[in-house]
Short mmCIF file of C-alpha atoms in Angstrom, two decimals:
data_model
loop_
_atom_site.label_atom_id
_atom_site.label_comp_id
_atom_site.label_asym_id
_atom_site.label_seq_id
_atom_site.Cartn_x
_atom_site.Cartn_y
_atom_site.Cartn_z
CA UNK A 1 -129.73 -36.97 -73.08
CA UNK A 2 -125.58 -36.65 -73.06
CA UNK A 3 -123.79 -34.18 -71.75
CA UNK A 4 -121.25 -33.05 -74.59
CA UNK A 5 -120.33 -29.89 -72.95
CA UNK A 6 -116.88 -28.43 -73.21
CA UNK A 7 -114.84 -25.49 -71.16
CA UNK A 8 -114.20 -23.08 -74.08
CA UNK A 9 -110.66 -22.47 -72.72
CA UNK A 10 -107.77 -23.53 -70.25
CA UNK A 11 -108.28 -21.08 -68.00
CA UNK A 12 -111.98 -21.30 -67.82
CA UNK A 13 -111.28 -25.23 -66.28
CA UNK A 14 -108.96 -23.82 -64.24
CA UNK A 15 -111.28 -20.83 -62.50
CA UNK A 16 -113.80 -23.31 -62.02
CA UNK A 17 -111.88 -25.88 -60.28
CA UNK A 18 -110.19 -23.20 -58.19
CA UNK A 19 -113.75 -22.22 -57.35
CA UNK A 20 -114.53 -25.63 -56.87
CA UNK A 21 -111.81 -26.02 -54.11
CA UNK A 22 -112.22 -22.45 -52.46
CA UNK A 23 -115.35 -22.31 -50.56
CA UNK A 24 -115.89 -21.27 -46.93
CA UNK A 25 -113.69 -23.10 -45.33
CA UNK A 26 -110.75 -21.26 -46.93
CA UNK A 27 -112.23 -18.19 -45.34
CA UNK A 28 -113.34 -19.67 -41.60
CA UNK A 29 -111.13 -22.53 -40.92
CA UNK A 30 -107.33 -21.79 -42.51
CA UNK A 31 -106.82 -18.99 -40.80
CA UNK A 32 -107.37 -20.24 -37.13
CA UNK A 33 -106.11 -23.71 -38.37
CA UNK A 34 -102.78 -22.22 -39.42
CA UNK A 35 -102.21 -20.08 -36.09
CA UNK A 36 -103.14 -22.43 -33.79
CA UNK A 37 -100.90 -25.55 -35.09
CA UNK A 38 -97.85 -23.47 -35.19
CA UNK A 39 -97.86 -21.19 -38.20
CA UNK A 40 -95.43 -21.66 -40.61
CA UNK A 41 -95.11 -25.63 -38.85
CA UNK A 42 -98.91 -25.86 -40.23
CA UNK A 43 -98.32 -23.59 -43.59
CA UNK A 44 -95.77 -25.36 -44.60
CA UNK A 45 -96.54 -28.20 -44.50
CA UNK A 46 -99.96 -28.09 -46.23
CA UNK A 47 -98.08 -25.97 -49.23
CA UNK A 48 -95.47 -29.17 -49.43
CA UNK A 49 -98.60 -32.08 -49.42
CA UNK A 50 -100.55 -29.83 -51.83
CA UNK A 51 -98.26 -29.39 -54.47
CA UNK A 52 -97.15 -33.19 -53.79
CA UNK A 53 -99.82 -35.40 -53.22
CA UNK A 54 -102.58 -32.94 -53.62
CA UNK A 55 -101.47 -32.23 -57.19
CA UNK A 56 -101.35 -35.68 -58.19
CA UNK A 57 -105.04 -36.92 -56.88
CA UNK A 58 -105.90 -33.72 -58.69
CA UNK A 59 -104.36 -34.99 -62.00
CA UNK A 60 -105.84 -38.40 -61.06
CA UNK A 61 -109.57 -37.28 -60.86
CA UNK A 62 -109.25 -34.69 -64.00
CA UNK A 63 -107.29 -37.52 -65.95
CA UNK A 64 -110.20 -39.98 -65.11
CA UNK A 65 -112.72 -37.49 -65.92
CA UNK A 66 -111.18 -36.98 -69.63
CA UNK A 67 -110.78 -40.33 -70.61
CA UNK A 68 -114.35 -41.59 -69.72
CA UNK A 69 -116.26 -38.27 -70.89
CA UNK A 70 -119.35 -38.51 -69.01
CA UNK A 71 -120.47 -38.02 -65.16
CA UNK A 72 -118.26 -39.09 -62.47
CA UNK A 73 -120.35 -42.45 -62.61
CA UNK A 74 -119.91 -42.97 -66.09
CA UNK A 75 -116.50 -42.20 -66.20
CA UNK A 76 -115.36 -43.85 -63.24
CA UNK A 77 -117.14 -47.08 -65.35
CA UNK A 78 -115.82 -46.91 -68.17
CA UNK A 79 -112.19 -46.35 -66.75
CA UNK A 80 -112.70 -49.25 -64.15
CA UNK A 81 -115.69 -50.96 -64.59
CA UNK A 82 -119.10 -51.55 -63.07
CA UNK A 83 -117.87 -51.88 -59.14
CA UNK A 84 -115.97 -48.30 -60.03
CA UNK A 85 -119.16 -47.13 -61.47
CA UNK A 86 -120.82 -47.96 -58.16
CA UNK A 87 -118.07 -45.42 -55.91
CA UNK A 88 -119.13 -43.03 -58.83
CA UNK A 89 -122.53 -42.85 -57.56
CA UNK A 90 -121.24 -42.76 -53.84
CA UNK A 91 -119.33 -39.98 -55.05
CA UNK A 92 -122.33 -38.60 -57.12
CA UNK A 93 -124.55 -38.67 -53.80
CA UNK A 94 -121.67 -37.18 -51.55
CA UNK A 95 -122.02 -34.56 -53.73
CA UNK A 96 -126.12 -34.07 -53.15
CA UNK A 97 -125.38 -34.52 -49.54
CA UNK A 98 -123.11 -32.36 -48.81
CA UNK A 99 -124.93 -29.19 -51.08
CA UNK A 100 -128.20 -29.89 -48.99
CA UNK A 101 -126.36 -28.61 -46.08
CA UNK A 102 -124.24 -26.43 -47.29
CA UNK A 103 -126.87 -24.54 -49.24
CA UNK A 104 -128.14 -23.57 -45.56
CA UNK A 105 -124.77 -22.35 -44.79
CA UNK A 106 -124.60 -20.28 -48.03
CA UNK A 107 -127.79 -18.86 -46.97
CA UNK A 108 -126.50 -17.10 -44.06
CA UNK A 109 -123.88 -15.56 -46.51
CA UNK A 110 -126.86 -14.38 -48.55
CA UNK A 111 -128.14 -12.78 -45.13
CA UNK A 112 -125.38 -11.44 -44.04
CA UNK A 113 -124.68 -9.54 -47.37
CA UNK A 114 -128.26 -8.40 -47.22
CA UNK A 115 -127.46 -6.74 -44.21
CA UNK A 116 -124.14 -5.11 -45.23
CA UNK A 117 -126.10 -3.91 -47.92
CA UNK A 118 -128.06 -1.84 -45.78
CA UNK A 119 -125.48 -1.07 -43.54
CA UNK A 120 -126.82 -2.80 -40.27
CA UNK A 121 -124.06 -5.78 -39.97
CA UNK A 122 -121.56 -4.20 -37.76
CA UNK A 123 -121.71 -3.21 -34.29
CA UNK A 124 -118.95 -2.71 -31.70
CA UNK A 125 -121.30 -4.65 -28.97
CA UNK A 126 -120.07 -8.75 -29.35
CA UNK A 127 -122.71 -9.92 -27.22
CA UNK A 128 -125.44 -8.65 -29.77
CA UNK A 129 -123.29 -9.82 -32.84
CA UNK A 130 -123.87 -12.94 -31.13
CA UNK A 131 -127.70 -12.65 -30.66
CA UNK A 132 -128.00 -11.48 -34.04
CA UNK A 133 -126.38 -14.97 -35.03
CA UNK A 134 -128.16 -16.78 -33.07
CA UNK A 135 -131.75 -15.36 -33.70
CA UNK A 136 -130.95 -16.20 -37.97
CA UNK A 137 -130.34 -19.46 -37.29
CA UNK A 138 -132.85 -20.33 -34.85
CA UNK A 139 -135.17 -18.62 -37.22
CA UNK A 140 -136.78 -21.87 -38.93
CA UNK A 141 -138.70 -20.06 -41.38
CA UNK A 142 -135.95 -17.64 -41.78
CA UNK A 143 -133.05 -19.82 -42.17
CA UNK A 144 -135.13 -21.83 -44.46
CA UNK A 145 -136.00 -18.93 -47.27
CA UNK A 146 -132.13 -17.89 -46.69
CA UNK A 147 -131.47 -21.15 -47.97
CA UNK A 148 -133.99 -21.18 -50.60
CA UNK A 149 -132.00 -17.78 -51.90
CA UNK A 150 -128.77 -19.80 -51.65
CA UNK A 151 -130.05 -22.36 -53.75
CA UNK A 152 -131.69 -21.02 -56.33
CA UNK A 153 -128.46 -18.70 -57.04
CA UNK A 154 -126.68 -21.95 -57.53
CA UNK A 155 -129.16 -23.61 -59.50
CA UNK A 156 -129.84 -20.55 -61.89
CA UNK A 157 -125.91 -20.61 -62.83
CA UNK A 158 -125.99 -24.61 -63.45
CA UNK A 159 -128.73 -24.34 -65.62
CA UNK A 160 -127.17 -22.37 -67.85
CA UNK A 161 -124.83 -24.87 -68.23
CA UNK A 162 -121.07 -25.54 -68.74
CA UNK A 163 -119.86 -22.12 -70.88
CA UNK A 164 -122.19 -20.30 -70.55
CA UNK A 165 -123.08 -20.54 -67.01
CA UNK A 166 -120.21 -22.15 -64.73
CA UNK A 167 -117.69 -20.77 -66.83
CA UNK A 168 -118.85 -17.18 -67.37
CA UNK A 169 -119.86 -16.89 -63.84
CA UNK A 170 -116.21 -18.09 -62.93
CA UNK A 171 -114.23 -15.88 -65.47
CA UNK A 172 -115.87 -12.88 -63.25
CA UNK A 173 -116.31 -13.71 -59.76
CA UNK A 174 -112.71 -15.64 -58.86
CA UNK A 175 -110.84 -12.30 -60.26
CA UNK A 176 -113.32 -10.27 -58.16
CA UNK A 177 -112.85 -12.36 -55.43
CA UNK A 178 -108.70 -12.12 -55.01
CA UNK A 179 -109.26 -8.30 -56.02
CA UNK A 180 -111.95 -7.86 -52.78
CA UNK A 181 -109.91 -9.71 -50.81
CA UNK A 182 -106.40 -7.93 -51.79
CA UNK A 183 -108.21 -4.73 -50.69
CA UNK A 184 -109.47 -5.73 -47.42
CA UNK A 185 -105.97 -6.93 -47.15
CA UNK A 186 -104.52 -3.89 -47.51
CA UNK A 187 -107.02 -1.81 -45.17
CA UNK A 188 -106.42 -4.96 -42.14
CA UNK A 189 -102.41 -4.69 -42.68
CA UNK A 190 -102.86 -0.76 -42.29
CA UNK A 191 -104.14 -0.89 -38.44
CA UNK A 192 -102.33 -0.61 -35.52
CA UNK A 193 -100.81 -4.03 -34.39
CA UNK A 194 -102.01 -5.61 -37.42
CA UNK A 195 -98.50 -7.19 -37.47
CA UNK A 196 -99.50 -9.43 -34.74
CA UNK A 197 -102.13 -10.80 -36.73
CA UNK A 198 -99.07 -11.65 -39.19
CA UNK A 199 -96.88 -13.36 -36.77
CA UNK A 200 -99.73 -15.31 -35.29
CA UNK A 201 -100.31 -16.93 -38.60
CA UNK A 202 -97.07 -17.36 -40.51
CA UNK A 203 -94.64 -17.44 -36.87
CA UNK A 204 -92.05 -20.55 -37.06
CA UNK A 205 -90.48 -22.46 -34.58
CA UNK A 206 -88.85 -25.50 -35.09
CA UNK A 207 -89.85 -26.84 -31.84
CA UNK A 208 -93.67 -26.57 -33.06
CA UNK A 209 -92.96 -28.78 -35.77
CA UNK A 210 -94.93 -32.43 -34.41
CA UNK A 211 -96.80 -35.06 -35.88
CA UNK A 212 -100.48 -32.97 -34.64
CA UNK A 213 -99.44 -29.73 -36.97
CA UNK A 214 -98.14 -32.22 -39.68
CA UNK A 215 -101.57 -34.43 -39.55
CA UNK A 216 -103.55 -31.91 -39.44
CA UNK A 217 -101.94 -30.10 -42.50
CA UNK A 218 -102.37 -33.56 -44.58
CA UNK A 219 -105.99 -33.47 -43.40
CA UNK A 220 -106.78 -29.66 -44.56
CA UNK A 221 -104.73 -30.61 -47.98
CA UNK A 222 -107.33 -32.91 -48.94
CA UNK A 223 -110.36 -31.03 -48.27
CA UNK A 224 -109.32 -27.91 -49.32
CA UNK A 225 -108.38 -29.47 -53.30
CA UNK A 226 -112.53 -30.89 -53.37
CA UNK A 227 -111.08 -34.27 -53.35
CA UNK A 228 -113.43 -37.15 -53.07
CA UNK A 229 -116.79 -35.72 -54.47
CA UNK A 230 -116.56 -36.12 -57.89
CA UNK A 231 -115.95 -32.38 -58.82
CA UNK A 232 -112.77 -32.81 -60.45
CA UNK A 233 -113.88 -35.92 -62.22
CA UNK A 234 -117.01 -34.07 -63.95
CA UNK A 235 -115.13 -30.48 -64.50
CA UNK A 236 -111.97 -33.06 -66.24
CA UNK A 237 -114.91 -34.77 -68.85
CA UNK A 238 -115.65 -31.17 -69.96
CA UNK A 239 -111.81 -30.65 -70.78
CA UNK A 240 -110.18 -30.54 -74.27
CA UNK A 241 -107.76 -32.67 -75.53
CA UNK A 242 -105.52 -29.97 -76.15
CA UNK A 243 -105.50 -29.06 -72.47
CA UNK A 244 -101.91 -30.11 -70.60
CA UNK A 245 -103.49 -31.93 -67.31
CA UNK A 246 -100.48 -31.51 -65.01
CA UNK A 247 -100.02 -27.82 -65.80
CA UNK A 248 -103.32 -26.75 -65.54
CA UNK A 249 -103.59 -28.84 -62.03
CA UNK A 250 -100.44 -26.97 -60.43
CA UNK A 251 -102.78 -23.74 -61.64
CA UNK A 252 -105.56 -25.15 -59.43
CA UNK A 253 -103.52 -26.11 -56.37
CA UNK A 254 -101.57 -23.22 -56.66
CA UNK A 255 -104.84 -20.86 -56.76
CA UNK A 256 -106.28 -22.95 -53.88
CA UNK A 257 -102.95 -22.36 -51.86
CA UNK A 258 -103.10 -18.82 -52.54
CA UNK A 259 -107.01 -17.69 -51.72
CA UNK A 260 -106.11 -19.92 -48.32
CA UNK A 261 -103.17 -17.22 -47.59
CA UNK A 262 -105.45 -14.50 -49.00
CA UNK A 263 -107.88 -15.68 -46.49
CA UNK A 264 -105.64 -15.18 -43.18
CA UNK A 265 -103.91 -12.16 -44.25
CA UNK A 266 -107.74 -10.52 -44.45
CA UNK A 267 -109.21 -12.13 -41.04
CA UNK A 268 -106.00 -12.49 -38.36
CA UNK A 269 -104.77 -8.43 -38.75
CA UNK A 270 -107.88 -7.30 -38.15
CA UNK A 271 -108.70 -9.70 -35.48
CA UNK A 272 -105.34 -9.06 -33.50
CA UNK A 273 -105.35 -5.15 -34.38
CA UNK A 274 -108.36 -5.14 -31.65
CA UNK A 275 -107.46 -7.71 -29.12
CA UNK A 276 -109.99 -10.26 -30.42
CA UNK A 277 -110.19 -13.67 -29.43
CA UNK A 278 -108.93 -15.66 -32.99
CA UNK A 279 -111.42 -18.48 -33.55
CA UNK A 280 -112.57 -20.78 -36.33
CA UNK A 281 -115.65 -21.50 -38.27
CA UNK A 282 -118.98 -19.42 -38.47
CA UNK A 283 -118.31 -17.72 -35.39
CA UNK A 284 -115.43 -15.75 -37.04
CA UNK A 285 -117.01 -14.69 -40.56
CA UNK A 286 -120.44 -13.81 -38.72
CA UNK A 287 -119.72 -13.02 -35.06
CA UNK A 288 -115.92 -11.56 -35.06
CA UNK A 289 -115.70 -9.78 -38.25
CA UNK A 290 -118.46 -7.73 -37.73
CA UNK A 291 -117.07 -6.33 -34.41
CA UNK A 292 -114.15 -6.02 -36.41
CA UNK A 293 -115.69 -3.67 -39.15
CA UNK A 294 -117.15 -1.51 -36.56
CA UNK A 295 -114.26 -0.65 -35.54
CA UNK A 296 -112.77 0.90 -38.63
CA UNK A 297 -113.33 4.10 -40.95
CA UNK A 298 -115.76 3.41 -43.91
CA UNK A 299 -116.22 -0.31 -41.88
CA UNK A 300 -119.76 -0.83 -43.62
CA UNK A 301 -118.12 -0.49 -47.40
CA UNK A 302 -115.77 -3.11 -46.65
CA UNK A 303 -118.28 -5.05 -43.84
CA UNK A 304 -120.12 -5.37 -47.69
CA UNK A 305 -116.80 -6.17 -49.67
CA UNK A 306 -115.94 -8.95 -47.24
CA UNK A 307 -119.46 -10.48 -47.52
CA UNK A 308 -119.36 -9.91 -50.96
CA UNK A 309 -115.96 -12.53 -51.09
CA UNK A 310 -118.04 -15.18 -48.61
CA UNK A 311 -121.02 -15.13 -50.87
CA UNK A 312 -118.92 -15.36 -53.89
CA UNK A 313 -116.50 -18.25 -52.12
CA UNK A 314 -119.81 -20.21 -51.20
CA UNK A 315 -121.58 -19.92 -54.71
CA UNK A 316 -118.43 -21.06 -56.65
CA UNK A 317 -117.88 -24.23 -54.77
CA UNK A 318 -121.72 -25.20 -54.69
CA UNK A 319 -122.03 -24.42 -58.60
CA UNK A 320 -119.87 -27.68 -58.65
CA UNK A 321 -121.14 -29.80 -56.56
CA UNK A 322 -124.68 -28.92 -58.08
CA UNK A 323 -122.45 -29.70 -61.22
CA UNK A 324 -121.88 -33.44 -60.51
CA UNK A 325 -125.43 -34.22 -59.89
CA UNK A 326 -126.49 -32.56 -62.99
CA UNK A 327 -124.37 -34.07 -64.60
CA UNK A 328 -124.98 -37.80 -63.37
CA UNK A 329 -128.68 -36.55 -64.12
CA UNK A 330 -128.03 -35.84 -67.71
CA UNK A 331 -125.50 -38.93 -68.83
CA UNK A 332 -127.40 -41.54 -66.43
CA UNK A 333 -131.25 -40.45 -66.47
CA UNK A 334 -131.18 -38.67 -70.08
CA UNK A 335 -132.74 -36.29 -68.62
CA UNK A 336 -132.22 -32.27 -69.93
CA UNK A 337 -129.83 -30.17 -68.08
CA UNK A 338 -133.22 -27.97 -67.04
CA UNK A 339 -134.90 -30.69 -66.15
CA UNK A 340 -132.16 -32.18 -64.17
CA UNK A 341 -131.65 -28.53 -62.47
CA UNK A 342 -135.33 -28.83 -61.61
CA UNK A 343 -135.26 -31.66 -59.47
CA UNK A 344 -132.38 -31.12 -57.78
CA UNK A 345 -133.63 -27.27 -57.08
CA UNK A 346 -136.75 -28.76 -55.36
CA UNK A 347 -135.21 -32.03 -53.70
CA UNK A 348 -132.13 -29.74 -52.26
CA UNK A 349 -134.71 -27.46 -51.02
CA UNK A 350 -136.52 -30.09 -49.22
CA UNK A 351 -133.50 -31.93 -47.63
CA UNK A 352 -131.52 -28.81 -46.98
CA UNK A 353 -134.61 -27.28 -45.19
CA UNK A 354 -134.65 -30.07 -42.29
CA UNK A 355 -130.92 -28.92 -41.66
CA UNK A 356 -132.44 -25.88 -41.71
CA UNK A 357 -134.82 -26.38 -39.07
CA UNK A 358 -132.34 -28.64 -37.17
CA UNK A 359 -131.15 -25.61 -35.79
CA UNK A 360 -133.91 -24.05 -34.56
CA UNK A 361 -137.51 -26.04 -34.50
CA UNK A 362 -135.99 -29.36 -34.69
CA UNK A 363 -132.91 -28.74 -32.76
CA UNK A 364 -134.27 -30.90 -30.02
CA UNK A 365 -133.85 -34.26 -32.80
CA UNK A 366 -131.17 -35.37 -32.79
CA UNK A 367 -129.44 -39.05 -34.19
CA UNK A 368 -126.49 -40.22 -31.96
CA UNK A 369 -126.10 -37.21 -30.29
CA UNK A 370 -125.94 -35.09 -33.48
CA UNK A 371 -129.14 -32.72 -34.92
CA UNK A 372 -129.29 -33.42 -38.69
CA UNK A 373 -127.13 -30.70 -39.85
CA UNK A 374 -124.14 -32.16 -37.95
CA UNK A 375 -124.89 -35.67 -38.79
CA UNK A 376 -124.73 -35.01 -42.53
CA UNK A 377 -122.03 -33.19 -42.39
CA UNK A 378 -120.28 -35.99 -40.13
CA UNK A 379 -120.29 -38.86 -42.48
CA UNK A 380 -120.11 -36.70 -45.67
CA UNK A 381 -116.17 -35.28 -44.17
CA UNK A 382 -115.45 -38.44 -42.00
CA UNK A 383 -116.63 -41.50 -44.52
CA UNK A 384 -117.94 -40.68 -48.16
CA UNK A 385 -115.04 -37.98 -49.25
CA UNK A 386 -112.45 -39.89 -48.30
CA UNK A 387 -113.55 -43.51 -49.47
CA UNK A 388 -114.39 -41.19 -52.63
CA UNK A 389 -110.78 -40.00 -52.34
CA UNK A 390 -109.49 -43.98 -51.61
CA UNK A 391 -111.43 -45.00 -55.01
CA UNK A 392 -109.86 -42.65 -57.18
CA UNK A 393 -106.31 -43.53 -55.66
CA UNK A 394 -106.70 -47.28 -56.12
CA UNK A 395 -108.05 -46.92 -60.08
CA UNK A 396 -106.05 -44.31 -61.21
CA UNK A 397 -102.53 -45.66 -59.14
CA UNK A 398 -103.29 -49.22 -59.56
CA UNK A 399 -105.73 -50.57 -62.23
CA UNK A 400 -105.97 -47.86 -64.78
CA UNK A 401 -102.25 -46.34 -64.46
CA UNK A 402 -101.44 -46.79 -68.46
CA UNK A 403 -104.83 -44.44 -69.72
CA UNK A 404 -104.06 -42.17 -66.90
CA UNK A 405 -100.34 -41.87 -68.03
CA UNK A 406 -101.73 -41.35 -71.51
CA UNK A 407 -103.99 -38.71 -70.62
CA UNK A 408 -101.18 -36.58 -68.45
CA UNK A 409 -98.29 -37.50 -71.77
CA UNK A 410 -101.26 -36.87 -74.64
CA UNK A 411 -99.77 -32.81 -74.85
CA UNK A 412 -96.79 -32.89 -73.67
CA UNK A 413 -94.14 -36.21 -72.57
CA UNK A 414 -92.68 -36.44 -69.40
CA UNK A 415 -89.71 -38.21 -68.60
CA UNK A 416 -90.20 -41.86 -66.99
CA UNK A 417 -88.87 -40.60 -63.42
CA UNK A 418 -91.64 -37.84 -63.26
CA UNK A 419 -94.15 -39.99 -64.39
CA UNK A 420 -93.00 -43.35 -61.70
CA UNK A 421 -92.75 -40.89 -59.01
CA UNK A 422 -96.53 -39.14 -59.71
CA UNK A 423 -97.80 -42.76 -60.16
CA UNK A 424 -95.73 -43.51 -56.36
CA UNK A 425 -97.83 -40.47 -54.82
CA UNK A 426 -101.48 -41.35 -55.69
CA UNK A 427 -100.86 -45.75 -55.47
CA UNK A 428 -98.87 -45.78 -52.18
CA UNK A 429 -98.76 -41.60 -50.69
CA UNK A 430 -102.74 -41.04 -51.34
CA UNK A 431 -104.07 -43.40 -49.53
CA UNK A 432 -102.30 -42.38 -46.63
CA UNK A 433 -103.30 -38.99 -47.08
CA UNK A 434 -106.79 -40.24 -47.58
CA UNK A 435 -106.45 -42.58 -44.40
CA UNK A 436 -104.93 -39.56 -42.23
CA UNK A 437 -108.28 -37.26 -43.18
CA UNK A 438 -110.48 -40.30 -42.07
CA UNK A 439 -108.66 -40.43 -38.81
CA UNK A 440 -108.89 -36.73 -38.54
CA UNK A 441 -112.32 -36.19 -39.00
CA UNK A 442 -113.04 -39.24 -36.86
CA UNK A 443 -110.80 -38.31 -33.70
CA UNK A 444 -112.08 -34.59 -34.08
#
């Protein structure tokens, strides 16, 4: 069975995609990234590479996606041929891989919202915060139904396919999410040395401008846009032919730039206004804003809007990477998009409950060091994304340039000089950019 199925509008592409790119790590790893390589020497940065070569692998994947009208595999094929077809299915089970996992993480989102629901997430004491943590993860059976929760969210939008699930759900939880987020904004900005919070993110110094701030920027820039999994490739088959690629990709980046900025105005306030320790990833979102919400008048109303935005940030970017399996399911193995939302339901929940368990139970198994969470996780950031990202540089830059440059001209012409230096930035820039996120992710 084909997929034939179509965005009904511009903007409902470009909600998506901005979904797509805006998951967790816009909320846990930004803001700490940003303060700690120098502020504005990090912000900067990242805003010039994204709107640079960002934009154009963006183009490059949605262009590719267009012209071969199918799943990342078979448009990747038809655009390049059969060994392209092949990094389509890399790209395809990248995708799988990294949901599995994720899907856990999404579940603590789910958990955490439960208990702002009821009003028992915040507490001034950090050591039980802590505990608290602790005892969900190391919960196997816990941490396992969390996930199943997680999942079966995702899997219940997918099914109801491109309009009138991904889209719909998109239309109304991106304009909820910047509207939660303003607000917590506002309350964080409103407490007493909040500004520090301000400087500690967005401070510049010349002198802090080096080659670790600038790398890391280029390494954030391409994880941040969903590069490398085949997201952008699917979500571009489903686009119209009326739809002006390059302007609806600076809408994506530019979203993607701003729910980043969103993200650090709502955490670093907060966590300065008490004298908190700023930190990155779980530990922030589940340990230090909690002891930040006890803290404030009416903290369990927006303890729930905050977990309200993670849940929302989690379920939009694993809607599409449930998407590109689906998808490959549907154009590859003709099978139905239920049937396709089936299997992945129960093989997700199967694979993404040993990473479940690797944290508790099984936390004692562990391959080269690393329990099975981390070692997913390790060669889906450090080896599939960006060979996935290196693929779609090297066909659209080099072998396919004339139907990509027909598919970013087909609404509206560009002059030759715009169009030689977009093709310079995903043949020669990419690749760096690509190479530079390898090294990252490798190097730690």
């Amino acid at each position: 069975m084909t997929n034939n199925a179509q965005w009904s509008s511009r903007l409902g592409f470009i909600l998506a995609s901005a979904g797509s790119a805006i998951g967790l790590g816009a909320i846990w790893k930004f803001p700490f990234w940003a303060g700690a390589n120098g502020g504005g020497a990090f912000i900067i940065p990242y805003i010039l590479f994204t709107f640079t070569i960002g934009l154009c692998l963006v183009m490059a994947e949605v262009s590719i996606g267009r012209r071969g009208r199918g799943s990342v595999v078979s448009a990747m094929r038809r655009v390049g041929g059969p060994w392209f077809g092949l990094l389509g299915a890399l790209a395809v089970l990248t995708a799988y891989i990294i949901l599995s996992y994720y899907s856990v993480v999404g579940g603590w989102c789910v958990s955490y919202l439960w208990d702002a629901i009821r009003g028992s997430v915040a507490t001034s004491d950090p050591e039980v915060l802590k505990a608290n943590f602790g005892a969900l993860v190391t919960n196997g059976t816990e941490n396992v139904a969390w996930h199943l929760a997680f999942l079966s969210l995702t899997c219940g939008t997918v099914v109801l396919g491109v309009e009138s699930g991904i889209e719909r759900v998109s239309k109304y939880l991106m304009p909820t999410l910047f509207v939660l987020m303003v607000a917590i904004i506002v309350r964080s900005l409103t407490l007493d040395n909040a500004w520090e919070g301000v400087k500690y993110l967005f401070h510049f110094d010349l002198d802090s401008i080096n080659s670790k701030a600038i790398l890391n920027a280029m390494g954030f820039t391409f994880f941040s846009l969903s590069l490398g999994a085949g997201i952008l490739v699917t979500y571009g088959s489903y686009l119209s032919d009326k739809t002006n690629i390059p302007n609806a990709s600076v809408w994506v980046a530019a979203l993607a730039i701003q729910a980043a900025l969103l993200a650090g105005l709502m955490i670093m306030p907060a966590v300065f206004a008490f004298g908190l320790e700023p930190n990155g990833g779980p530990g922030l979102v589940f340990v230090t804003v909690p002891l930040v919400f006890s803290k404030v008048p009416f903290g369990a109303f927006f303890a729930l809007l905050f977990y309200i935005c993670l849940l929302v940030a989690a379920l939009t970017s694993a809607v599409s990477l449930l998407e590109v399996v689906t998808a490959f399911l549907q154009n590859e193995w003709h099978l139905s998009r239920r049937t396709a939302v089936l299997l992945n339901w129960v093989t997700l929940f199967l694979l993404g409950a040993v990473s479940a368990l690797s944290f508790g139970p099984w936390s004692g198994f562990t391959i080269f060091g690393m329990t099975f969470f981390d070692l997913l996780d390790f060669i889906c950031t450090n080896f599939l994304m960006p060979l996935g990202g290196m693929s779609i540089a090297v066909l659209a830059g080099w072998l396919a340039w004339p139907k990509i440059r027909e598919q970013l001209t087909s609404v509206k012409s560009y002059s030759p000089a715009l169009l030689t230096l977009i093709r310079i930035m995903i043949a020669v820039l990419a690749p760096v950019l690509v190479a530079v996120a390898l090294l990252q992710g490798i190097m730690g």
